[in-house]
Short mmCIF file of C-alpha atoms in Angstrom, two decimals:
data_model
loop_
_atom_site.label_atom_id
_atom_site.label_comp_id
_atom_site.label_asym_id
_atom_site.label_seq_id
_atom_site.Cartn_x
_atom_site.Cartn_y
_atom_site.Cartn_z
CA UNK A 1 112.48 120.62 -160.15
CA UNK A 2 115.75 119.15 -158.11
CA UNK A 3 115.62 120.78 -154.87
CA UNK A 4 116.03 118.37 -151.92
CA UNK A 5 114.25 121.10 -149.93
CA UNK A 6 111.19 120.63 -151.99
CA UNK A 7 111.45 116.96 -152.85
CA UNK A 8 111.12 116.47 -148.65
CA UNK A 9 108.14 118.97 -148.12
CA UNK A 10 106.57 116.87 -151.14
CA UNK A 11 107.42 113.31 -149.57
CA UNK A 12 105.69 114.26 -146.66
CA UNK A 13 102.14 115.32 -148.56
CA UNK A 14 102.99 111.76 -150.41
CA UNK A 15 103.03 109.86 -146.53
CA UNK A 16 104.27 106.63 -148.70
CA UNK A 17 104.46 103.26 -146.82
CA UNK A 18 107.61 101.18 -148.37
CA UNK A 19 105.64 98.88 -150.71
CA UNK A 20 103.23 101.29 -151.94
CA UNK A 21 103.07 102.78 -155.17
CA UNK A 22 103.48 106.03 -157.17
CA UNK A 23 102.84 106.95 -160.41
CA UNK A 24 105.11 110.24 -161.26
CA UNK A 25 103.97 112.47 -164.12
CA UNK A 26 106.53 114.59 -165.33
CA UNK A 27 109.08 112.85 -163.55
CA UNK A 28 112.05 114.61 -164.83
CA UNK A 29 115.28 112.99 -163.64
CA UNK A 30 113.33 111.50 -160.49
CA UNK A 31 115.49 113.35 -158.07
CA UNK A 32 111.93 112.66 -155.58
CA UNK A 33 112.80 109.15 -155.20
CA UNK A 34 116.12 110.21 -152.75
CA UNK A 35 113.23 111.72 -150.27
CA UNK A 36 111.40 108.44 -150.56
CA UNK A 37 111.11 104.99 -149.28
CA UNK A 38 111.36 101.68 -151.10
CA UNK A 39 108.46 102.09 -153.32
CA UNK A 40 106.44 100.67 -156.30
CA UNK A 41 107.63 103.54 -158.37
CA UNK A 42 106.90 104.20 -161.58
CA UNK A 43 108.21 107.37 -163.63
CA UNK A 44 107.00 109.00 -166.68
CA UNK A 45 108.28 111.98 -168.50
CA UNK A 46 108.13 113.29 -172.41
CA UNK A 47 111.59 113.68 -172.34
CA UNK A 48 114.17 110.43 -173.02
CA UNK A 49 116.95 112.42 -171.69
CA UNK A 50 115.09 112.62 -168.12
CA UNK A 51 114.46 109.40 -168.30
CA UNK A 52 117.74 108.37 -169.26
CA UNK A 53 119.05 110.54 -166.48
CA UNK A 54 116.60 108.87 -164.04
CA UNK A 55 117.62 104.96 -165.02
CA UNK A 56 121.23 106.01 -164.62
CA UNK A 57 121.07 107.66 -161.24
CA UNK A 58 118.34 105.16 -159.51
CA UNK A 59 118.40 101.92 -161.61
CA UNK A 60 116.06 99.50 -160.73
CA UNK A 61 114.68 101.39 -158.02
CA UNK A 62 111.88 102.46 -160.16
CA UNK A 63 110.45 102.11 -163.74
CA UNK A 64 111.40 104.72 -165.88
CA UNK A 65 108.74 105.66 -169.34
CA UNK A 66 109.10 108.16 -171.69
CA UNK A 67 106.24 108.68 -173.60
CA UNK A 68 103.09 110.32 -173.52
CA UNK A 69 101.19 109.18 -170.18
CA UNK A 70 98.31 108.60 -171.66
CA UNK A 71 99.22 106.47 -174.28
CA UNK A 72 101.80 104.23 -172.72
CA UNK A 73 100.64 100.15 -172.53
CA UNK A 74 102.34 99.39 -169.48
CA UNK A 75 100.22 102.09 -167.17
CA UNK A 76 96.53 100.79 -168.92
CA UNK A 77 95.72 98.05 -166.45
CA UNK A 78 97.84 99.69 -163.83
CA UNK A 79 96.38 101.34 -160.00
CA UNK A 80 98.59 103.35 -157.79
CA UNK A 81 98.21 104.62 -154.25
CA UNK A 82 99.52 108.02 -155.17
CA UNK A 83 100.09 110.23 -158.16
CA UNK A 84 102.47 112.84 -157.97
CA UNK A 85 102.32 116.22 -160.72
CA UNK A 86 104.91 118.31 -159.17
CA UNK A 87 105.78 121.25 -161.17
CA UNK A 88 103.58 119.82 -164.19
CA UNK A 89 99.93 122.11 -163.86
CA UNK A 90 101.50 125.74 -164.23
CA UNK A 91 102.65 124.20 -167.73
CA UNK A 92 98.91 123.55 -169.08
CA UNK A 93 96.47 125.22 -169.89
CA UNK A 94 92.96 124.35 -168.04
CA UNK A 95 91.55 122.12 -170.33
CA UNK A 96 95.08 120.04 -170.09
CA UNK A 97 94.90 120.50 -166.51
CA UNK A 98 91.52 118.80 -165.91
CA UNK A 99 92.43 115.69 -168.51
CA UNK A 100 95.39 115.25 -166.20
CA UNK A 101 93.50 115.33 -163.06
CA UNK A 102 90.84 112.95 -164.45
CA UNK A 103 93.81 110.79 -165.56
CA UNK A 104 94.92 110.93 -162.08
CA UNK A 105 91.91 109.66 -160.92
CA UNK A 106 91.34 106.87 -163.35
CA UNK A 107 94.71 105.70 -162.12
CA UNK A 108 93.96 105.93 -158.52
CA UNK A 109 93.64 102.66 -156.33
CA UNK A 110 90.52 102.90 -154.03
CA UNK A 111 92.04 105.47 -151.17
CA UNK A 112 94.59 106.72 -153.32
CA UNK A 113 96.32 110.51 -153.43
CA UNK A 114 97.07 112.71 -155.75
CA UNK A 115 99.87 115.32 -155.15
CA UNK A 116 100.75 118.57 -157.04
CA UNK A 117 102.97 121.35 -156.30
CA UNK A 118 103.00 124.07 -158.54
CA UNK A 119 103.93 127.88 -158.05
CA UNK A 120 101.42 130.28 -157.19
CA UNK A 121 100.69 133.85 -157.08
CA UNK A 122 99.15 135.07 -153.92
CA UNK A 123 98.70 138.28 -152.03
CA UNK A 124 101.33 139.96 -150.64
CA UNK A 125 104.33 138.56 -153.40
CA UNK A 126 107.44 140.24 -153.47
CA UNK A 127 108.36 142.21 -156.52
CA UNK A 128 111.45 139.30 -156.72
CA UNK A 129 109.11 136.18 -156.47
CA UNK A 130 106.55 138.13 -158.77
CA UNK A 131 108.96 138.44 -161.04
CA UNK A 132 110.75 134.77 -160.84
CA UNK A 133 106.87 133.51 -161.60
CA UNK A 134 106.26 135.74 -164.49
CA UNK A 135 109.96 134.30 -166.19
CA UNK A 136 108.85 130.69 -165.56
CA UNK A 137 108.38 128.40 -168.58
CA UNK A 138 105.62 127.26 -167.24
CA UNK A 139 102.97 129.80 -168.70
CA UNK A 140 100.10 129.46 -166.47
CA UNK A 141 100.74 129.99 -163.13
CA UNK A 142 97.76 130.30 -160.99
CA UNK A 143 96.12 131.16 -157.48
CA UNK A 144 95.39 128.69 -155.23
CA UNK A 145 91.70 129.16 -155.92
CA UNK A 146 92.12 127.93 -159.49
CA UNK A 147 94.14 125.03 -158.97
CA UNK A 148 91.57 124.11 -156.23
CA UNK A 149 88.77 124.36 -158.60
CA UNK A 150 90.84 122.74 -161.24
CA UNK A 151 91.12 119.72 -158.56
CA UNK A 152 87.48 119.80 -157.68
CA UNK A 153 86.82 119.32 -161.46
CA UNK A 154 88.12 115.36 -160.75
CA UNK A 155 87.51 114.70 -156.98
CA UNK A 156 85.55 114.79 -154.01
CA UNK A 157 88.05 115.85 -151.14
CA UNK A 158 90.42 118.59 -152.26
CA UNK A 159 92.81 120.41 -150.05
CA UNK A 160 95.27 123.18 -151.18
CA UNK A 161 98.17 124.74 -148.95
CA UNK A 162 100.92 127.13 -149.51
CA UNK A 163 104.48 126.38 -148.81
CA UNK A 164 107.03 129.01 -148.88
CA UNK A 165 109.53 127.04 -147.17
CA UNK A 166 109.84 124.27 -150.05
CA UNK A 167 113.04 126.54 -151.83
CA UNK A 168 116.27 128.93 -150.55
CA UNK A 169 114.71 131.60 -152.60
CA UNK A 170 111.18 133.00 -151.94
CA UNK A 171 108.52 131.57 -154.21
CA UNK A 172 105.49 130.39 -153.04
CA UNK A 173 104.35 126.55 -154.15
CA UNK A 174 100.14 125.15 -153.82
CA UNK A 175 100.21 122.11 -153.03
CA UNK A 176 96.81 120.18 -153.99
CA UNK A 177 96.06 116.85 -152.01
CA UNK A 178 93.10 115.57 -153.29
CA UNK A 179 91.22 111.87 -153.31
CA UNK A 180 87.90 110.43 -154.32
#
């Protein structure tokens, strides 16, 4: 996802000191990293043409990894302050959810933050943003309640809020902020 709009709603849930760190699942291009401060930033996504498209836009500004998350060397020994999963959960299924989120918190330094923002449906949805949802690639869209509880299934503290302000069009994003 490469909207400014949302990569500034999401830098604020982040609340990143410059020096701190942030591990970014699913990075995509890393179009977050122009709403961010001078970080310790590390990106990871499946695909080498994000990746690519990442190193060429923000150089050494960040660490760039494609690969599988959980099977990349340089990330074993690492600790973050934050993780980041924007746009990642609606595209797994529970059981992937919760290895994420237990990856997450593996990864975690002591105080750390993990972020998500993922579409949801939610009462009252317009027949448009119903219908934007329902043509997403991501196949498992959820209510706020189940990414909560998906959240609760790897930490202590778990918040969840909706943001409908996060694109030009409506659709309605959780955002999970969860630690411990």
């Amino acid at each position: 996802m490469g909207s400014p709009r949302l990569h500034a709603v999401t830098s604020r849930y982040l609340a990143l000191e410059p020096g701190q760190s942030l591990l970014d699942v699913g990075c995509g291009p890393a179009a977050i990293l122009a709403a961010l401060p001078e970080i310790d930033y590390v990106g990871v996504d499946l695909s080498p043409a994000y990746i690519a498209a990442a190193s060429a836009r923000f150089g050494a500004r960040g660490r760039f990894l494609a690969g599988n998350v959980y099977e990349l060397p340089q990330l074993v020994d690492r600790r973050f302050d934050a993780v980041l999963a924007q746009g990642v959960l609606h595209h797994l299924d529970d059981d992937e959810a919760m290895t994420l989120l237990r990856f997450a918190a593996a990864k975690l330094a002591p105080g750390g933050t993990i972020v998500t923002a993922d579409p949801c449906h939610r009462p009252g949805q317009g027949a448009f943003e119903r219908f934007l949802m329902d043509n997403d690639r991501g196949h498992n869209i959820r209510t706020p309640d189940a990414y909560r509880a998906l959240a609760r299934s790897a930490f202590a503290e778990v918040r969840c809020e909706i943001r409908t302000d996060a694109l030009r069009i409506p659709y309605s994003f959780c955002y999970v902020i969860a630690t411990g």
